[in-house]
């Protein structure tokens, strides 16, 4: 059982700063504690309210006692490794630039052969790649057809005027379609994601390079402090594209003499590591994965969800990159249907961005997986990797449903059963 844990947490690609991630994690931890009937205390350290702090901290104390088990308590220090300002910088660009760089990035992943690797590794992610292209194609074809129809109907007004009216109608439909696609399907955010992924692969953004350097330095400091405290579980956790940042920064940090022999547990949930690692230009990233797995032999647990097309379901962070030696990461399947209420799942099951965030959102039901209980609860991550469930002692079991003592149940008893 874990009494003390240090978590270095890399959020996923969402246009918000670490402060919002801290608040969301707090809500999730409090919700998990209520579901499992646990006592919880959360503390924001002094000075943790700086909105520009790149490494805000949250202290969580969780405790409880199940029948037949001694009372337990786990103290967790969580450091959030913020890179939301970089994401917001992509979102702050003019519409036309976000649009063009996003589709140029999509073309890069296609021409480089990366898309074929997506389909070979996880065909669902290949379909996710097609989503912005299909949206654009459908919108353009619809605009062309409408423009042709309007021009045909207005042919009696003269060729020039009919062509102008057709062009206006077609462009209006394209603009309206793209506006709705962005509002309902977050098209521009998806394009920013692809643009940033391309910049990571090709090392085109000095700000990303500098942030990775800072994160590696902070990882070195935090992990060295944690390793110096006996009995502390060391965890580096990441969601979505944050897995790329975590892997690159962790590889750099573990190469430093102060962390010689230190083996933190790497937890990736809904990972988009393959999004960039499968690109031919991302050789540094693939080498980082190889060093972590084959040389440093770190324990690595990768949680994947069938319902989420934005993670690489049925992939493996190492073997899918052709890395067979060393300590192969453990893959755990997560079933979103078990995490939320039936009505919630019906509402979100076709919203793939919402499904993707469920990896790090509060759960509504007791289930084998809870991101917040994984990082603050009593079970070692290594146990979860093999047991694939955290809902076990020393956590209290679910109460048994009441027995049916109705008249109907009595009549269903076999004859002669009464005393």
CSV table of N, CA and C in Angstrom, one decimal, residues 149-306:
chain,number,residue,atom,x,y,z
A,149,UNK,N,-26.3,25.5,-58.8
A,149,UNK,CA,-27.8,25.5,-58.8
A,149,UNK,C,-28.3,27.0,-58.9
A,150,UNK,N,-27.7,27.9,-58.1
A,150,UNK,CA,-28.2,29.3,-58.1
A,150,UNK,C,-27.8,29.9,-59.4
A,151,UNK,N,-26.7,29.6,-59.9
A,151,UNK,CA,-26.3,30.2,-61.2
A,151,UNK,C,-27.2,29.7,-62.3
A,152,UNK,N,-27.6,28.5,-62.3
A,152,UNK,CA,-28.5,27.9,-63.3
A,152,UNK,C,-29.9,28.6,-63.2
A,153,UNK,N,-30.4,28.7,-62.0
A,153,UNK,CA,-31.7,29.3,-61.8
A,153,UNK,C,-31.7,30.8,-62.2
A,154,UNK,N,-30.5,31.5,-62.1
A,154,UNK,CA,-30.5,32.9,-62.4
A,154,UNK,C,-29.9,33.2,-63.8
A,155,UNK,N,-29.9,32.2,-64.6
A,155,UNK,CA,-29.3,32.3,-65.9
A,155,UNK,C,-30.0,33.4,-66.8
A,156,UNK,N,-31.2,33.6,-66.5
A,156,UNK,CA,-32.0,34.6,-67.3
A,156,UNK,C,-31.5,36.0,-67.0
A,157,UNK,N,-30.8,36.2,-65.9
A,157,UNK,CA,-30.3,37.5,-65.6
A,157,UNK,C,-29.0,37.9,-66.3
A,158,UNK,N,-28.5,37.0,-67.1
A,158,UNK,CA,-27.2,37.2,-67.7
A,158,UNK,C,-26.1,36.4,-67.1
A,159,UNK,N,-25.1,36.0,-67.9
A,159,UNK,CA,-24.1,35.1,-67.5
A,159,UNK,C,-23.3,35.7,-66.3
A,160,UNK,N,-22.9,37.0,-66.4
A,160,UNK,CA,-22.1,37.6,-65.4
A,160,UNK,C,-22.8,37.6,-64.0
A,161,UNK,N,-24.0,38.1,-64.0
A,161,UNK,CA,-24.8,38.3,-62.8
A,161,UNK,C,-25.1,36.9,-62.2
A,162,UNK,N,-25.5,35.9,-63.1
A,162,UNK,CA,-25.8,34.6,-62.6
A,162,UNK,C,-24.6,33.9,-61.9
A,163,UNK,N,-23.4,34.1,-62.6
A,163,UNK,CA,-22.2,33.6,-62.0
A,163,UNK,C,-21.8,34.2,-60.7
A,164,UNK,N,-22.0,35.5,-60.6
A,164,UNK,CA,-21.8,36.3,-59.3
A,164,UNK,C,-22.7,35.8,-58.2
A,165,UNK,N,-24.0,35.6,-58.5
A,165,UNK,CA,-24.9,35.2,-57.5
A,165,UNK,C,-24.6,33.7,-57.0
A,166,UNK,N,-24.2,32.9,-58.0
A,166,UNK,CA,-23.8,31.5,-57.7
A,166,UNK,C,-22.6,31.5,-56.8
A,167,UNK,N,-21.6,32.3,-57.1
A,167,UNK,CA,-20.4,32.4,-56.3
A,167,UNK,C,-20.7,32.8,-54.9
A,168,UNK,N,-21.5,33.9,-54.8
A,168,UNK,CA,-21.9,34.4,-53.4
A,168,UNK,C,-22.6,33.3,-52.6
A,169,UNK,N,-23.5,32.6,-53.2
A,169,UNK,CA,-24.3,31.6,-52.5
A,169,UNK,C,-23.4,30.4,-52.1
A,170,UNK,N,-22.5,30.0,-53.0
A,170,UNK,CA,-21.6,28.9,-52.7
A,170,UNK,C,-20.6,29.3,-51.6
A,171,UNK,N,-20.0,30.5,-51.7
A,171,UNK,CA,-19.1,30.9,-50.6
A,171,UNK,C,-19.8,31.1,-49.3
A,172,UNK,N,-21.0,31.6,-49.3
A,172,UNK,CA,-21.8,31.7,-48.1
A,172,UNK,C,-22.0,30.3,-47.4
A,173,UNK,N,-22.3,29.4,-48.2
A,173,UNK,CA,-22.5,28.0,-47.7
A,173,UNK,C,-21.2,27.4,-47.1
A,174,UNK,N,-20.1,27.6,-47.8
A,174,UNK,CA,-18.8,27.1,-47.3
A,174,UNK,C,-18.5,27.8,-46.0
A,175,UNK,N,-18.6,29.1,-46.0
A,175,UNK,CA,-18.3,29.9,-44.7
A,175,UNK,C,-19.2,29.4,-43.6
A,176,UNK,N,-20.5,29.3,-43.9
A,176,UNK,CA,-21.4,28.9,-42.8
A,176,UNK,C,-21.1,27.5,-42.3
A,177,UNK,N,-20.8,26.6,-43.3
A,177,UNK,CA,-20.5,25.2,-42.9
A,177,UNK,C,-19.3,25.1,-42.1
A,178,UNK,N,-18.2,25.9,-42.4
A,178,UNK,CA,-17.0,25.8,-41.6
A,178,UNK,C,-17.2,26.5,-40.2
A,179,UNK,N,-18.1,27.5,-40.2
A,179,UNK,CA,-18.4,28.1,-38.9
A,179,UNK,C,-19.1,27.1,-38.0
A,180,UNK,N,-20.1,26.4,-38.5
A,180,UNK,CA,-20.8,25.4,-37.7
A,180,UNK,C,-19.9,24.2,-37.3
A,181,UNK,N,-19.0,23.8,-38.3
A,181,UNK,CA,-18.0,22.7,-38.0
A,181,UNK,C,-17.1,23.1,-36.8
A,182,UNK,N,-16.7,24.4,-36.8
A,182,UNK,CA,-15.8,24.8,-35.7
A,182,UNK,C,-16.6,24.9,-34.4
A,183,UNK,N,-17.8,25.4,-34.5
A,183,UNK,CA,-18.6,25.6,-33.2
A,183,UNK,C,-19.1,24.3,-32.6
A,184,UNK,N,-19.5,23.4,-33.4
A,184,UNK,CA,-20.0,22.1,-32.9
A,184,UNK,C,-19.0,21.0,-32.8
A,185,UNK,N,-18.0,21.0,-33.7
A,185,UNK,CA,-17.0,19.9,-33.8
A,185,UNK,C,-15.6,20.4,-33.5
A,186,UNK,N,-15.4,21.6,-33.1
A,186,UNK,CA,-14.1,22.1,-32.7
A,186,UNK,C,-13.0,22.0,-33.8
A,187,UNK,N,-13.4,22.3,-35.0
A,187,UNK,CA,-12.5,22.1,-36.1
A,187,UNK,C,-11.2,22.9,-36.0
A,188,UNK,N,-11.2,24.1,-35.6
A,188,UNK,CA,-10.0,24.9,-35.5
A,188,UNK,C,-9.1,24.3,-34.4
A,189,UNK,N,-9.7,23.9,-33.3
A,189,UNK,CA,-8.8,23.3,-32.2
A,189,UNK,C,-8.2,22.0,-32.7
A,190,UNK,N,-8.9,21.2,-33.5
A,190,UNK,CA,-8.3,20.0,-34.1
A,190,UNK,C,-7.2,20.4,-35.1
A,191,UNK,N,-7.4,21.5,-35.9
A,191,UNK,CA,-6.3,21.9,-36.8
A,191,UNK,C,-5.1,22.4,-36.1
A,192,UNK,N,-5.3,23.1,-34.9
A,192,UNK,CA,-4.2,23.6,-34.1
A,192,UNK,C,-3.4,22.4,-33.6
A,193,UNK,N,-4.1,21.3,-33.2
A,193,UNK,CA,-3.5,20.1,-32.7
A,193,UNK,C,-2.6,19.5,-33.7
A,194,UNK,N,-3.1,19.4,-35.0
A,194,UNK,CA,-2.3,18.9,-36.1
A,194,UNK,C,-1.1,19.8,-36.4
A,195,UNK,N,-1.3,21.1,-36.4
A,195,UNK,CA,-0.2,22.0,-36.6
A,195,UNK,C,0.9,21.9,-35.6
A,196,UNK,N,0.5,21.8,-34.3
A,196,UNK,CA,1.5,21.6,-33.3
A,196,UNK,C,2.2,20.3,-33.3
A,197,UNK,N,1.4,19.2,-33.7
A,197,UNK,CA,2.0,17.9,-33.8
A,197,UNK,C,3.1,17.9,-34.9
A,198,UNK,N,2.8,18.6,-36.0
A,198,UNK,CA,3.8,18.7,-37.1
A,198,UNK,C,5.0,19.5,-36.6
A,199,UNK,N,4.8,20.5,-35.8
A,199,UNK,CA,6.0,21.3,-35.3
A,199,UNK,C,6.8,20.5,-34.4
A,200,UNK,N,6.2,19.6,-33.6
A,200,UNK,CA,6.9,18.7,-32.7
A,200,UNK,C,7.8,17.8,-33.5
A,201,UNK,N,7.1,17.1,-34.5
A,201,UNK,CA,7.8,16.2,-35.3
A,201,UNK,C,9.1,16.8,-36.0
A,202,UNK,N,8.9,17.9,-36.5
A,202,UNK,CA,10.0,18.6,-37.3
A,202,UNK,C,10.8,19.6,-36.5
A,203,UNK,N,10.5,19.7,-35.2
A,203,UNK,CA,11.2,20.6,-34.3
A,203,UNK,C,11.2,22.0,-34.9
A,204,UNK,N,10.0,22.5,-35.3
A,204,UNK,CA,9.9,23.8,-35.9
A,204,UNK,C,9.6,24.9,-35.0
A,205,UNK,N,9.3,24.6,-33.7
A,205,UNK,CA,8.8,25.7,-32.8
A,205,UNK,C,9.8,25.8,-31.6
A,206,UNK,N,10.6,26.8,-31.6
A,206,UNK,CA,11.6,27.0,-30.5
A,206,UNK,C,10.9,27.0,-29.1
A,207,UNK,N,9.7,27.5,-29.0
A,207,UNK,CA,9.0,27.6,-27.7
A,207,UNK,C,8.8,26.2,-27.1
A,208,UNK,N,8.4,25.3,-28.0
A,208,UNK,CA,8.2,23.9,-27.5
A,208,UNK,C,9.5,23.3,-27.0
A,209,UNK,N,10.6,23.5,-27.8
A,209,UNK,CA,11.9,23.0,-27.4
A,209,UNK,C,12.3,23.6,-26.1
A,210,UNK,N,12.1,24.9,-25.9
A,210,UNK,CA,12.5,25.5,-24.6
A,210,UNK,C,11.6,25.0,-23.4
A,211,UNK,N,10.3,24.8,-23.7
A,211,UNK,CA,9.5,24.2,-22.6
A,211,UNK,C,9.9,22.8,-22.2
A,212,UNK,N,10.2,22.0,-23.2
A,212,UNK,CA,10.7,20.7,-22.9
A,212,UNK,C,12.0,20.7,-22.0
A,213,UNK,N,12.8,21.7,-22.3
A,213,UNK,CA,14.1,21.9,-21.5
A,213,UNK,C,13.7,22.2,-20.0
A,214,UNK,N,12.8,23.2,-19.9
A,214,UNK,CA,12.3,23.6,-18.5
A,214,UNK,C,11.7,22.4,-17.8
A,215,UNK,N,10.8,21.6,-18.5
A,215,UNK,CA,10.1,20.5,-17.9
A,215,UNK,C,11.1,19.4,-17.5
A,216,UNK,N,12.1,19.2,-18.3
A,216,UNK,CA,13.1,18.2,-17.9
A,216,UNK,C,13.9,18.6,-16.7
A,217,UNK,N,14.2,19.9,-16.6
A,217,UNK,CA,14.9,20.4,-15.4
A,217,UNK,C,14.0,20.3,-14.1
A,218,UNK,N,12.7,20.6,-14.3
A,218,UNK,CA,11.8,20.5,-13.1
A,218,UNK,C,11.6,19.0,-12.8
A,219,UNK,N,11.5,18.1,-13.7
A,219,UNK,CA,11.4,16.7,-13.5
A,219,UNK,C,12.6,16.2,-12.7
A,220,UNK,N,13.8,16.7,-13.1
A,220,UNK,CA,15.0,16.2,-12.4
A,220,UNK,C,14.9,16.7,-10.9
A,221,UNK,N,14.5,17.9,-10.7
A,221,UNK,CA,14.5,18.4,-9.3
A,221,UNK,C,13.5,17.7,-8.5
A,222,UNK,N,12.3,17.5,-9.0
A,222,UNK,CA,11.2,16.9,-8.3
A,222,UNK,C,11.4,15.4,-8.0
A,223,UNK,N,11.9,14.7,-9.0
A,223,UNK,CA,12.1,13.3,-8.9
A,223,UNK,C,13.3,13.0,-7.9
A,224,UNK,N,14.3,13.9,-8.0
A,224,UNK,CA,15.4,13.7,-7.1
A,224,UNK,C,15.0,13.9,-5.6
A,225,UNK,N,14.1,14.9,-5.4
A,225,UNK,CA,13.6,15.1,-4.0
A,225,UNK,C,12.7,13.9,-3.6
A,226,UNK,N,11.9,13.4,-4.5
A,226,UNK,CA,11.0,12.3,-4.2
A,226,UNK,C,11.8,11.1,-3.9
A,227,UNK,N,12.8,10.8,-4.7
A,227,UNK,CA,13.6,9.6,-4.5
A,227,UNK,C,14.4,9.7,-3.2
A,228,UNK,N,14.6,10.9,-2.7
A,228,UNK,CA,15.3,11.0,-1.4
A,228,UNK,C,14.5,10.8,-0.2
A,229,UNK,N,13.2,10.6,-0.4
A,229,UNK,CA,12.2,10.4,0.7
A,229,UNK,C,11.8,8.9,0.6
A,230,UNK,N,12.3,8.1,1.5
A,230,UNK,CA,11.9,6.6,1.5
A,230,UNK,C,10.4,6.4,1.4
A,231,UNK,N,10.1,5.4,0.7
A,231,UNK,CA,8.7,4.9,0.6
A,231,UNK,C,7.8,5.8,-0.3
A,232,UNK,N,8.4,6.7,-1.1
A,232,UNK,CA,7.6,7.5,-2.0
A,232,UNK,C,7.5,6.9,-3.4
A,233,UNK,N,6.2,6.7,-3.8
A,233,UNK,CA,6.0,6.2,-5.2
A,233,UNK,C,6.2,7.4,-6.2
A,234,UNK,N,7.0,7.2,-7.2
A,234,UNK,CA,7.3,8.3,-8.2
A,234,UNK,C,6.5,8.0,-9.4
A,235,UNK,N,5.6,9.0,-9.8
A,235,UNK,CA,4.8,8.8,-11.0
A,235,UNK,C,4.9,9.9,-11.9
A,236,UNK,N,5.0,9.7,-13.2
A,236,UNK,CA,4.9,10.7,-14.3
A,236,UNK,C,3.7,10.3,-15.1
A,237,UNK,N,2.6,11.1,-15.1
A,237,UNK,CA,1.4,10.8,-15.7
A,237,UNK,C,1.1,11.8,-16.8
A,238,UNK,N,0.5,11.3,-17.9
A,238,UNK,CA,0.2,12.2,-19.0
A,238,UNK,C,-1.1,11.8,-19.8
A,239,UNK,N,-1.8,12.8,-20.3
A,239,UNK,CA,-3.0,12.5,-21.1
A,239,UNK,C,-2.8,13.0,-22.5
A,240,UNK,N,-3.3,12.3,-23.5
A,240,UNK,CA,-3.4,12.7,-24.9
A,240,UNK,C,-2.0,13.1,-25.4
A,241,UNK,N,-1.9,14.3,-26.0
A,241,UNK,CA,-0.6,14.7,-26.6
A,241,UNK,C,0.4,15.1,-25.5
A,242,UNK,N,-0.1,15.2,-24.3
A,242,UNK,CA,0.8,15.4,-23.2
A,242,UNK,C,1.8,14.3,-23.0
A,243,UNK,N,1.4,13.1,-23.5
A,243,UNK,CA,2.3,12.0,-23.4
A,243,UNK,C,3.6,12.2,-24.2
A,244,UNK,N,3.5,13.0,-25.3
A,244,UNK,CA,4.7,13.3,-26.1
A,244,UNK,C,5.6,14.2,-25.3
A,245,UNK,N,5.1,15.2,-24.6
A,245,UNK,CA,5.9,16.1,-23.8
A,245,UNK,C,6.5,15.3,-22.6
A,246,UNK,N,5.7,14.4,-22.0
A,246,UNK,CA,6.2,13.7,-20.9
A,246,UNK,C,7.3,12.8,-21.2
A,247,UNK,N,7.2,12.0,-22.3
A,247,UNK,CA,8.2,11.1,-22.8
A,247,UNK,C,9.5,11.8,-23.1
A,248,UNK,N,9.4,12.9,-23.8
A,248,UNK,CA,10.6,13.7,-24.2
A,248,UNK,C,11.3,14.3,-23.0
A,249,UNK,N,10.5,14.9,-22.1
A,249,UNK,CA,11.1,15.5,-20.9
A,249,UNK,C,11.7,14.5,-20.0
A,250,UNK,N,11.0,13.4,-19.8
A,250,UNK,CA,11.4,12.3,-18.9
A,250,UNK,C,12.7,11.7,-19.4
A,251,UNK,N,12.8,11.5,-20.7
A,251,UNK,CA,14.1,10.9,-21.2
A,251,UNK,C,15.2,11.8,-21.0
A,252,UNK,N,15.0,13.1,-21.1
A,252,UNK,CA,16.1,14.1,-20.9
A,252,UNK,C,16.5,14.1,-19.4
A,253,UNK,N,15.5,14.1,-18.5
A,253,UNK,CA,15.7,14.2,-17.1
A,253,UNK,C,16.5,12.9,-16.6
A,254,UNK,N,16.1,11.8,-17.0
A,254,UNK,CA,16.7,10.5,-16.5
A,254,UNK,C,18.1,10.3,-17.0
A,255,UNK,N,18.5,11.1,-18.0
A,255,UNK,CA,19.9,11.0,-18.5
A,255,UNK,C,20.9,11.8,-17.6
A,256,UNK,N,20.3,12.5,-16.6
A,256,UNK,CA,21.2,13.3,-15.8
A,256,UNK,C,21.7,12.5,-14.6
A,257,UNK,N,22.9,12.8,-14.1
A,257,UNK,CA,23.5,12.0,-13.1
A,257,UNK,C,22.7,12.0,-11.8
A,258,UNK,N,22.0,13.1,-11.5
A,258,UNK,CA,21.3,13.1,-10.2
A,258,UNK,C,20.1,12.1,-10.2
A,259,UNK,N,19.7,11.6,-11.3
A,259,UNK,CA,18.6,10.6,-11.3
A,259,UNK,C,19.1,9.2,-11.7
A,260,UNK,N,20.4,9.0,-11.6
A,260,UNK,CA,20.9,7.7,-11.9
A,260,UNK,C,20.2,6.6,-11.1
A,261,UNK,N,19.6,5.6,-11.8
A,261,UNK,CA,19.0,4.5,-11.1
A,261,UNK,C,17.5,4.8,-10.7
A,262,UNK,N,17.0,6.0,-10.9
A,262,UNK,CA,15.6,6.3,-10.5
A,262,UNK,C,14.7,5.8,-11.6
A,263,UNK,N,13.6,5.1,-11.2
A,263,UNK,CA,12.7,4.5,-12.2
A,263,UNK,C,11.3,4.9,-11.8
A,264,UNK,N,10.8,6.1,-12.2
A,264,UNK,CA,9.4,6.5,-12.0
A,264,UNK,C,8.5,5.7,-12.8
A,265,UNK,N,7.3,5.5,-12.3
A,265,UNK,CA,6.3,4.8,-13.1
A,265,UNK,C,5.6,5.8,-14.1
A,266,UNK,N,5.6,5.5,-15.4
A,266,UNK,CA,5.0,6.3,-16.4
A,266,UNK,C,3.6,5.8,-16.7
A,267,UNK,N,2.6,6.7,-16.5
A,267,UNK,CA,1.2,6.4,-16.7
A,267,UNK,C,0.8,7.3,-17.9
A,268,UNK,N,0.3,6.7,-19.0
A,268,UNK,CA,-0.2,7.4,-20.1
A,268,UNK,C,-1.7,7.0,-20.3
A,269,UNK,N,-2.6,8.0,-20.4
A,269,UNK,CA,-4.0,7.7,-20.6
A,269,UNK,C,-4.5,8.4,-21.8
A,270,UNK,N,-5.2,7.6,-22.7
A,270,UNK,CA,-5.7,8.3,-23.9
A,270,UNK,C,-4.5,8.8,-24.7
A,271,UNK,N,-3.4,8.1,-24.7
A,271,UNK,CA,-2.2,8.7,-25.3
A,271,UNK,C,-2.3,9.0,-26.8
A,272,UNK,N,-1.7,10.1,-27.2
A,272,UNK,CA,-1.5,10.4,-28.6
A,272,UNK,C,0.0,10.3,-29.0
A,273,UNK,N,0.7,9.5,-28.3
A,273,UNK,CA,2.1,9.4,-28.6
A,273,UNK,C,2.4,9.0,-30.0
A,274,UNK,N,1.6,8.0,-30.5
A,274,UNK,CA,1.8,7.5,-31.8
A,274,UNK,C,1.5,8.6,-32.9
A,275,UNK,N,0.7,9.6,-32.6
A,275,UNK,CA,0.4,10.6,-33.5
A,275,UNK,C,1.7,11.2,-34.1
A,276,UNK,N,2.6,11.5,-33.2
A,276,UNK,CA,3.9,12.1,-33.7
A,276,UNK,C,5.0,11.0,-33.9
A,277,UNK,N,5.0,10.0,-33.0
A,277,UNK,CA,6.1,9.0,-33.1
A,277,UNK,C,6.2,8.2,-34.3
A,278,UNK,N,5.0,8.1,-35.0
A,278,UNK,CA,5.0,7.3,-36.3
A,278,UNK,C,5.4,8.2,-37.5
A,279,UNK,N,5.6,9.5,-37.3
A,279,UNK,CA,6.1,10.3,-38.4
A,279,UNK,C,7.6,10.1,-38.6
A,280,UNK,N,8.0,10.0,-39.8
A,280,UNK,CA,9.4,9.7,-40.1
A,280,UNK,C,10.4,10.7,-39.5
A,281,UNK,N,9.9,12.0,-39.4
A,281,UNK,CA,10.8,13.0,-38.9
A,281,UNK,C,11.0,12.9,-37.3
A,282,UNK,N,10.2,12.1,-36.6
A,282,UNK,CA,10.2,12.1,-35.2
A,282,UNK,C,11.2,11.1,-34.6
A,283,UNK,N,12.4,11.0,-35.2
A,283,UNK,CA,13.3,10.0,-34.7
A,283,UNK,C,13.8,10.3,-33.3
A,284,UNK,N,13.9,11.5,-32.9
A,284,UNK,CA,14.3,11.8,-31.5
A,284,UNK,C,13.3,11.3,-30.5
A,285,UNK,N,12.0,11.4,-30.9
A,285,UNK,CA,11.0,10.9,-30.0
A,285,UNK,C,11.0,9.3,-29.9
A,286,UNK,N,11.2,8.7,-31.0
A,286,UNK,CA,11.3,7.2,-31.0
A,286,UNK,C,12.5,6.7,-30.2
A,287,UNK,N,13.6,7.5,-30.3
A,287,UNK,CA,14.8,7.1,-29.5
A,287,UNK,C,14.5,7.3,-28.1
A,288,UNK,N,13.8,8.4,-27.7
A,288,UNK,CA,13.4,8.6,-26.3
A,288,UNK,C,12.6,7.4,-25.7
A,289,UNK,N,11.6,7.0,-26.5
A,289,UNK,CA,10.8,5.8,-26.1
A,289,UNK,C,11.8,4.6,-25.9
A,290,UNK,N,12.7,4.4,-26.9
A,290,UNK,CA,13.5,3.2,-26.8
A,290,UNK,C,14.4,3.2,-25.6
A,291,UNK,N,15.0,4.4,-25.3
A,291,UNK,CA,15.8,4.5,-24.1
A,291,UNK,C,15.1,4.3,-22.8
A,292,UNK,N,13.8,4.8,-22.7
A,292,UNK,CA,13.0,4.6,-21.5
A,292,UNK,C,12.7,3.1,-21.3
A,293,UNK,N,12.4,2.4,-22.4
A,293,UNK,CA,11.9,1.1,-22.3
A,293,UNK,C,13.1,0.1,-22.3
A,294,UNK,N,14.0,0.2,-23.2
A,294,UNK,CA,15.1,-0.8,-23.3
A,294,UNK,C,16.3,-0.6,-22.4
A,295,UNK,N,16.6,0.7,-22.1
A,295,UNK,CA,17.8,1.0,-21.3
A,295,UNK,C,17.5,1.3,-19.9
A,296,UNK,N,16.5,2.1,-19.6
A,296,UNK,CA,16.2,2.5,-18.3
A,296,UNK,C,15.1,1.6,-17.6
A,297,UNK,N,14.4,0.8,-18.5
A,297,UNK,CA,13.5,-0.2,-18.0
A,297,UNK,C,12.5,0.3,-17.0
A,298,UNK,N,11.9,1.5,-17.4
A,298,UNK,CA,10.9,2.1,-16.5
A,298,UNK,C,9.6,1.3,-16.6
A,299,UNK,N,8.9,1.2,-15.5
A,299,UNK,CA,7.5,0.6,-15.6
A,299,UNK,C,6.6,1.6,-16.3
A,300,UNK,N,5.8,1.1,-17.2
A,300,UNK,CA,4.9,2.0,-18.0
A,300,UNK,C,3.6,1.3,-18.2
A,301,UNK,N,2.5,2.1,-17.8
A,301,UNK,CA,1.2,1.6,-17.9
A,301,UNK,C,0.4,2.5,-18.9
A,302,UNK,N,-0.2,2.0,-19.9
A,302,UNK,CA,-0.9,2.8,-20.9
A,302,UNK,C,-2.3,2.4,-20.9
A,303,UNK,N,-3.2,3.3,-20.6
A,303,UNK,CA,-4.7,3.1,-20.6
A,303,UNK,C,-5.3,3.5,-21.9
A,304,UNK,N,-6.1,2.6,-22.5
A,304,UNK,CA,-6.7,2.9,-23.8
A,304,UNK,C,-8.2,2.6,-23.7
A,305,UNK,N,-9.0,3.3,-24.5
A,305,UNK,CA,-10.4,3.1,-24.5
A,305,UNK,C,-10.9,2.8,-25.9
A,306,UNK,N,-11.7,1.8,-26.1
A,306,UNK,CA,-12.3,1.4,-27.4
A,306,UNK,C,-13.1,2.5,-28.0
